[in-house]
Amino acid sequence: MPLLDAAKGIACAVIVGHHLSRYGPMPAGAYTLAPDFFGWLSEDGRLAVQVFLVIAGFLAAASLAPDGTLRVERPVARILQRYGRLVMPYLAALTVCVIVAAVVRPWLDEEVVPASPTFGQLVAHGLLLQDLLGYESLSTGVWYVAIDFQLFALALVLVGLPSMLQRAGGAVPQGLRARWLPVALVFGLAVASLVLFNRNAGLDDTAFYFFGTYGLGMLVFWIGRATRFSIWQSGIALLAMIGAGALAIDWRSRIATALVTALLIAVAQRRNWLSPKHWPVAAMPLVRLGRMSYSLFLIHFPVLLAMNAAVANAGPHGSWFDAAGLAATFGLSVVAGALLYRWVEARPASWRAVFALFAALLVSGIVVSH
């Protein structure tokens, strides 16, 4: 689906720009050159995460239950597989970040540099539990990886609940009703998240806070499977009303962004724009950027730390030098993301690789802490 890849590429570029505009001395020096642009990136660039959440939900529905019923024979194995796919590049990028932070700490007097990690902090990060256990993040944006894993597991449980009850001997609807029950469960939790959970900042370390956005993506996929236009139209109208109602209760720009993203994907899906044949060759660089967007998202922060340290110690300089440093940081981040994608993310997931990368993170953290 090149269109979704391109959307991820654009969203990732905005997120990287958001972090570049907030952390270190370079954005402070370059701010005067384009205050409106840097202000927008700093304040609103974070909203691009909602694009990733909607697309992740869309793809989860396509993978787990394209017809509304779970197509996974071993749910626990599927969750573990998801963990392996997520953490292989994540652990590699965290290891790089721990090492880079230790190198630049004497040269960059900034709060943005993570402190030396503790052993418990390293283990918690490896298990994607750092936020739930109250540890400081080793890198910016790593909360998203933990939330993505939680959302996937929660979606699988919701979609697979009727099948699980049936295997346990419980009474569950059969036929068409059985097919719609998982959709109804996802719909109900998505509405509850939009109206209740997403308004409670105390839940922002859990999947319940974000499931409204993720669920929009899942529901859009299922609505797009409707063969009759009237059913599709009714489904999209219902989603739009639910989203508008949630925003009327409490306006949140993140939910508005997610709703617009979901509706645009719905239109693209209906018009068959997601098919590769409908995507121009000239846009392929964005598609390639989107395919490695996860690696870019993970690795750009240590690049940002290193470049901030280099520029901060380059002697007296002006705003244009800082702006050039930011541009170079973005370019180097793309290169680092491409390497991480090729060497780690694109390789088949295996538990041997996961354990080796986990061990590398622990060893590097222990070494730099002494």
XYZ file of C-alpha atoms in Angstrom:
370
model
C 0.000 0.000 0.000
C 2.303 2.807 -1.241
C -0.090 5.574 -0.193
C 0.063 4.468 3.436
C 3.851 4.165 3.211
C 4.055 7.703 1.834
C 1.793 8.968 4.623
C 4.063 7.302 7.191
C 7.099 8.871 5.510
C 5.625 12.371 5.752
C 4.431 11.817 9.324
C 7.836 10.496 10.382
C 9.610 13.482 8.827
C 7.320 15.796 10.812
C 7.963 13.889 14.054
C 11.722 14.032 13.525
C 11.368 17.745 12.789
C 9.355 18.119 15.986
C 12.186 16.659 18.028
C 14.829 18.636 16.133
C 12.955 21.839 16.962
C 12.814 21.118 20.695
C 16.024 19.490 21.868
C 19.485 20.999 22.238
C 21.133 24.330 21.439
C 20.753 24.116 17.639
C 16.995 24.861 17.459
C 17.425 27.703 19.952
C 20.020 29.274 17.661
C 18.087 28.705 14.435
C 14.703 29.801 15.819
C 15.073 33.448 14.800
C 15.393 32.478 11.113
C 11.867 31.018 10.931
C 10.042 31.472 14.237
C 6.614 30.522 12.876
C 7.909 27.312 11.304
C 9.902 26.254 14.360
C 6.996 27.197 16.613
C 4.611 25.031 14.600
C 7.010 22.074 14.598
C 7.614 22.416 18.318
C 3.954 22.683 19.310
C 1.982 20.759 16.685
C 4.505 18.406 15.058
C 3.675 15.782 17.682
C 0.218 15.377 16.131
C 1.796 13.344 13.317
C 1.915 10.416 15.755
C -1.852 10.129 15.287
C -1.286 9.270 11.616
C 0.872 6.328 12.676
C -1.715 5.130 15.191
C -4.574 5.177 12.668
C -2.494 3.383 10.028
C -1.320 0.840 12.621
C -4.932 0.056 13.501
C -5.856 -0.228 9.829
C -3.034 -2.693 9.178
C -3.767 -4.642 12.367
C -7.347 -5.253 11.238
C -6.082 -6.337 7.811
C -3.598 -8.732 9.389
C -5.582 -10.167 12.290
C -9.181 -10.231 11.085
C -9.810 -8.977 7.548
C -13.360 -10.375 7.639
C -14.056 -9.479 11.257
C -13.133 -12.864 12.734
C -9.701 -13.739 14.046
C -7.471 -15.502 11.525
C -4.670 -16.283 13.955
C -4.381 -19.887 15.114
C -1.940 -19.214 17.953
C -2.689 -15.782 19.482
C 0.061 -15.903 22.109
C 2.664 -16.817 19.500
C 1.408 -13.951 17.317
C 1.818 -11.481 20.175
C 5.332 -12.735 20.860
C 6.116 -12.457 17.163
C 4.943 -8.845 17.233
C 7.184 -8.192 20.220
C 10.181 -9.623 18.364
C 9.519 -7.542 15.249
C 9.171 -4.372 17.306
C 12.117 -4.763 19.650
C 14.871 -5.889 17.266
C 15.486 -2.407 15.755
C 14.324 -0.801 19.002
C 16.978 -2.553 21.109
C 19.673 -1.788 18.540
C 18.729 1.894 18.481
C 18.599 2.080 22.294
C 22.082 0.588 22.506
C 23.387 3.262 20.144
C 21.600 5.940 22.147
C 23.042 4.765 25.467
C 26.570 4.827 24.021
C 26.169 8.206 22.283
C 24.659 9.763 25.412
C 27.655 8.600 27.455
C 30.073 10.065 24.888
C 28.414 13.485 24.591
C 27.477 13.942 28.264
C 30.725 15.789 29.138
C 30.383 18.014 26.051
C 26.694 18.840 26.071
C 25.332 20.453 29.214
C 21.695 19.877 28.397
C 18.761 18.216 30.153
C 18.018 16.474 26.866
C 20.930 14.064 27.427
C 19.616 10.979 29.259
C 21.301 10.166 32.548
C 23.406 7.042 32.951
C 20.982 4.117 32.956
C 20.364 1.767 35.840
C 20.101 -1.980 35.339
C 16.404 -1.964 36.164
C 15.853 0.853 33.705
C 17.557 -1.130 30.943
C 15.532 -4.271 31.637
C 12.278 -2.301 31.794
C 13.005 -0.716 28.419
C 13.805 -4.067 26.882
C 10.473 -5.436 28.089
C 8.585 -2.274 26.982
C 7.546 -1.575 30.573
C 9.516 1.604 31.263
C 6.543 3.967 31.425
C 4.311 1.610 33.391
C 7.119 1.150 35.942
C 7.935 4.855 36.129
C 11.438 4.856 34.626
C 12.869 7.801 32.716
C 13.115 7.184 28.966
C 16.497 6.331 27.479
C 15.494 7.985 24.193
C 12.750 10.253 22.986
C 9.627 8.676 21.535
C 10.216 5.178 22.916
C 6.840 5.390 24.651
C 5.280 4.834 21.232
C 6.871 1.398 20.849
C 5.412 0.228 24.158
C 1.988 1.650 23.277
C 2.047 0.057 19.813
C 2.706 -3.344 21.375
C -0.058 -2.867 23.951
C -2.519 -1.770 21.269
C -1.757 -4.769 19.066
C -2.188 -7.197 21.958
C -5.422 -5.513 23.049
C -6.808 -5.578 19.501
C -5.985 -9.278 19.173
C -7.741 -10.054 22.465
C -10.847 -8.107 21.454
C -11.058 -9.686 18.019
C -10.286 -13.145 19.324
C -12.506 -13.041 22.421
C -15.517 -14.782 20.815
C -13.292 -17.593 19.514
C -11.605 -17.928 22.900
C -14.982 -18.178 24.631
C -16.139 -20.766 22.131
C -13.048 -22.910 22.747
C -13.666 -22.603 26.481
C -17.170 -23.966 26.011
C -18.981 -20.658 26.446
C -22.120 -19.666 24.555
C -21.281 -17.326 21.679
C -23.326 -16.215 18.680
C -22.921 -18.157 15.477
C -22.880 -17.196 11.803
C -23.164 -13.530 10.888
C -23.579 -12.430 14.494
C -20.304 -14.114 15.411
C -18.592 -12.211 12.631
C -19.882 -8.855 13.839
C -19.248 -9.400 17.556
C -15.480 -8.666 17.369
C -16.229 -5.507 15.355
C -18.757 -4.462 17.979
C -16.187 -5.004 20.767
C -13.617 -2.868 18.964
C -16.243 -0.214 18.270
C -17.368 -0.122 21.899
C -13.860 0.203 23.327
C -12.914 2.809 20.696
C -15.912 4.942 21.665
C -15.127 4.526 25.365
C -11.537 5.589 24.695
C -12.555 8.660 22.673
C -15.138 9.788 25.200
C -13.563 8.741 28.507
C -10.083 7.213 28.589
C -8.395 9.701 26.242
C -9.485 12.543 28.510
C -7.679 11.044 31.495
C -3.976 11.909 31.329
C -3.294 9.324 34.018
C -3.967 6.597 31.467
C -1.541 7.841 28.813
C 0.886 5.015 29.588
C -1.734 2.440 28.588
C -3.374 1.282 25.370
C -6.800 2.396 26.610
C -5.791 6.052 26.238
C -4.886 5.581 22.560
C -7.350 2.901 21.488
C -9.835 5.440 20.139
C -7.360 6.453 17.447
C -6.182 2.879 16.819
C -9.771 1.659 16.712
C -10.686 4.274 14.100
C -8.096 2.700 11.817
C -9.433 -0.805 12.438
C -13.038 0.228 11.848
C -12.152 2.091 8.648
C -10.599 -1.084 7.247
C -13.696 -3.147 8.007
C -16.057 -0.493 6.656
C -14.001 -0.404 3.482
C -14.766 -4.096 2.938
C -18.462 -3.306 2.417
C -19.570 -4.141 -1.108
C -22.599 -1.865 -1.086
C -21.973 1.868 -1.221
C -24.897 2.629 1.074
C -23.397 0.454 3.835
C -19.985 2.069 3.383
C -21.550 5.533 3.462
C -23.510 4.745 6.622
C -20.439 3.356 8.345
C -18.313 6.390 7.534
C -21.111 8.724 8.626
C -21.308 6.871 11.947
C -17.563 7.195 12.501
C -17.690 10.892 11.649
C -20.528 11.433 14.114
C -18.732 9.523 16.861
C -15.582 11.573 16.280
C -17.484 14.847 16.151
C -19.337 13.935 19.334
C -16.090 13.153 21.148
C -14.650 16.503 20.031
C -17.825 18.312 21.098
C -17.449 16.845 24.589
C -13.785 17.825 24.788
C -11.853 19.339 21.875
C -8.506 17.604 21.375
C -6.391 18.382 18.335
C -4.903 14.879 18.455
C -8.357 13.303 18.065
C -9.280 15.743 15.286
C -6.078 14.759 13.451
C -6.858 11.064 13.895
C -10.428 11.504 12.661
C -9.366 13.380 9.532
C -6.674 10.760 8.852
C -9.167 7.915 9.209
C -11.715 9.561 6.894
C -9.052 10.278 4.256
C -7.911 6.651 4.353
C -11.532 5.561 4.031
C -11.943 7.608 0.850
C -8.614 6.359 -0.536
C -9.588 2.762 0.205
C -12.982 3.157 -1.454
C -11.469 4.724 -4.579
C -8.787 2.016 -4.701
C -5.999 4.566 -4.295
C -4.180 2.202 -1.939
C -3.319 -0.064 -4.864
C 0.288 0.242 -6.105
C -0.839 0.882 -9.689
C -2.448 4.159 -8.619
C 0.746 5.587 -7.143
C 3.131 7.715 -9.273
C 6.758 6.710 -9.642
C 7.860 10.242 -8.725
C 6.570 9.702 -5.179
C 8.633 6.560 -4.562
C 11.207 8.377 -2.374
C 8.390 9.113 0.081
C 7.292 5.488 -0.105
C 10.817 4.299 0.678
C 11.035 6.789 3.546
C 7.763 5.425 4.899
C 8.947 1.824 4.753
C 11.943 2.641 6.917
C 10.068 5.217 9.030
C 10.153 3.020 12.143
C 13.942 2.740 11.992
C 14.265 6.472 11.331
C 11.958 7.206 14.263
C 14.107 5.039 16.549
C 17.599 6.175 15.537
C 17.271 9.930 14.953
C 17.640 10.889 18.619
C 21.248 9.684 19.119
C 22.117 11.433 15.830
C 20.529 14.597 17.238
C 22.545 14.277 20.456
C 25.830 13.836 18.580
C 25.183 16.763 16.219
C 24.115 19.064 19.049
C 27.340 18.252 20.891
C 29.425 18.861 17.774
C 27.776 22.181 16.923
C 27.751 23.404 20.532
C 31.524 22.909 20.718
C 32.305 24.318 17.272
C 33.139 27.753 18.624
C 31.275 31.024 18.079
C 28.730 30.804 15.256
C 25.494 32.305 14.027
C 21.933 31.177 13.394
C 22.661 29.913 9.882
C 25.288 27.533 11.245
C 22.724 26.088 13.656
C 20.184 25.770 10.826
C 22.753 23.943 8.703
C 23.416 21.660 11.659
C 19.705 20.822 11.889
C 19.541 20.074 8.170
C 22.620 17.862 8.443
C 21.072 16.112 11.435
C 17.973 15.258 9.434
C 20.038 13.956 6.521
C 22.292 11.866 8.754
C 19.235 10.522 10.569
C 17.796 9.307 7.271
C 21.095 7.580 6.466
C 21.218 6.005 9.938
C 17.578 4.944 9.598
C 18.288 3.307 6.244
C 21.192 1.366 7.748
C 19.161 0.265 10.760
C 16.339 -0.812 8.458
C 18.661 -2.807 6.186
C 20.771 -4.419 8.892
C 18.137 -5.088 11.559
C 14.492 -4.269 10.835
C 14.331 -5.913 7.397
C 15.912 -9.138 8.651
C 13.708 -12.043 9.774
C 12.892 -11.840 13.464
C 14.373 -14.557 15.655
C 14.634 -15.064 19.376
C 18.386 -15.498 19.058
C 18.628 -12.003 17.565
C 16.293 -10.576 20.206
C 18.332 -12.061 23.057
C 21.616 -10.914 21.483
C 20.339 -7.350 21.058
C 18.875 -7.342 24.571
C 22.243 -8.487 25.926
C 24.020 -5.772 23.935
C 21.773 -3.139 25.513
C 22.393 -4.460 29.022
C 26.166 -4.718 28.542
C 26.486 -1.270 26.965
C 24.379 0.258 29.758
C 26.435 -1.410 32.468
C 29.740 -0.371 30.844
C 28.843 3.303 30.401
C 27.468 3.500 33.959
C 30.842 2.661 35.482
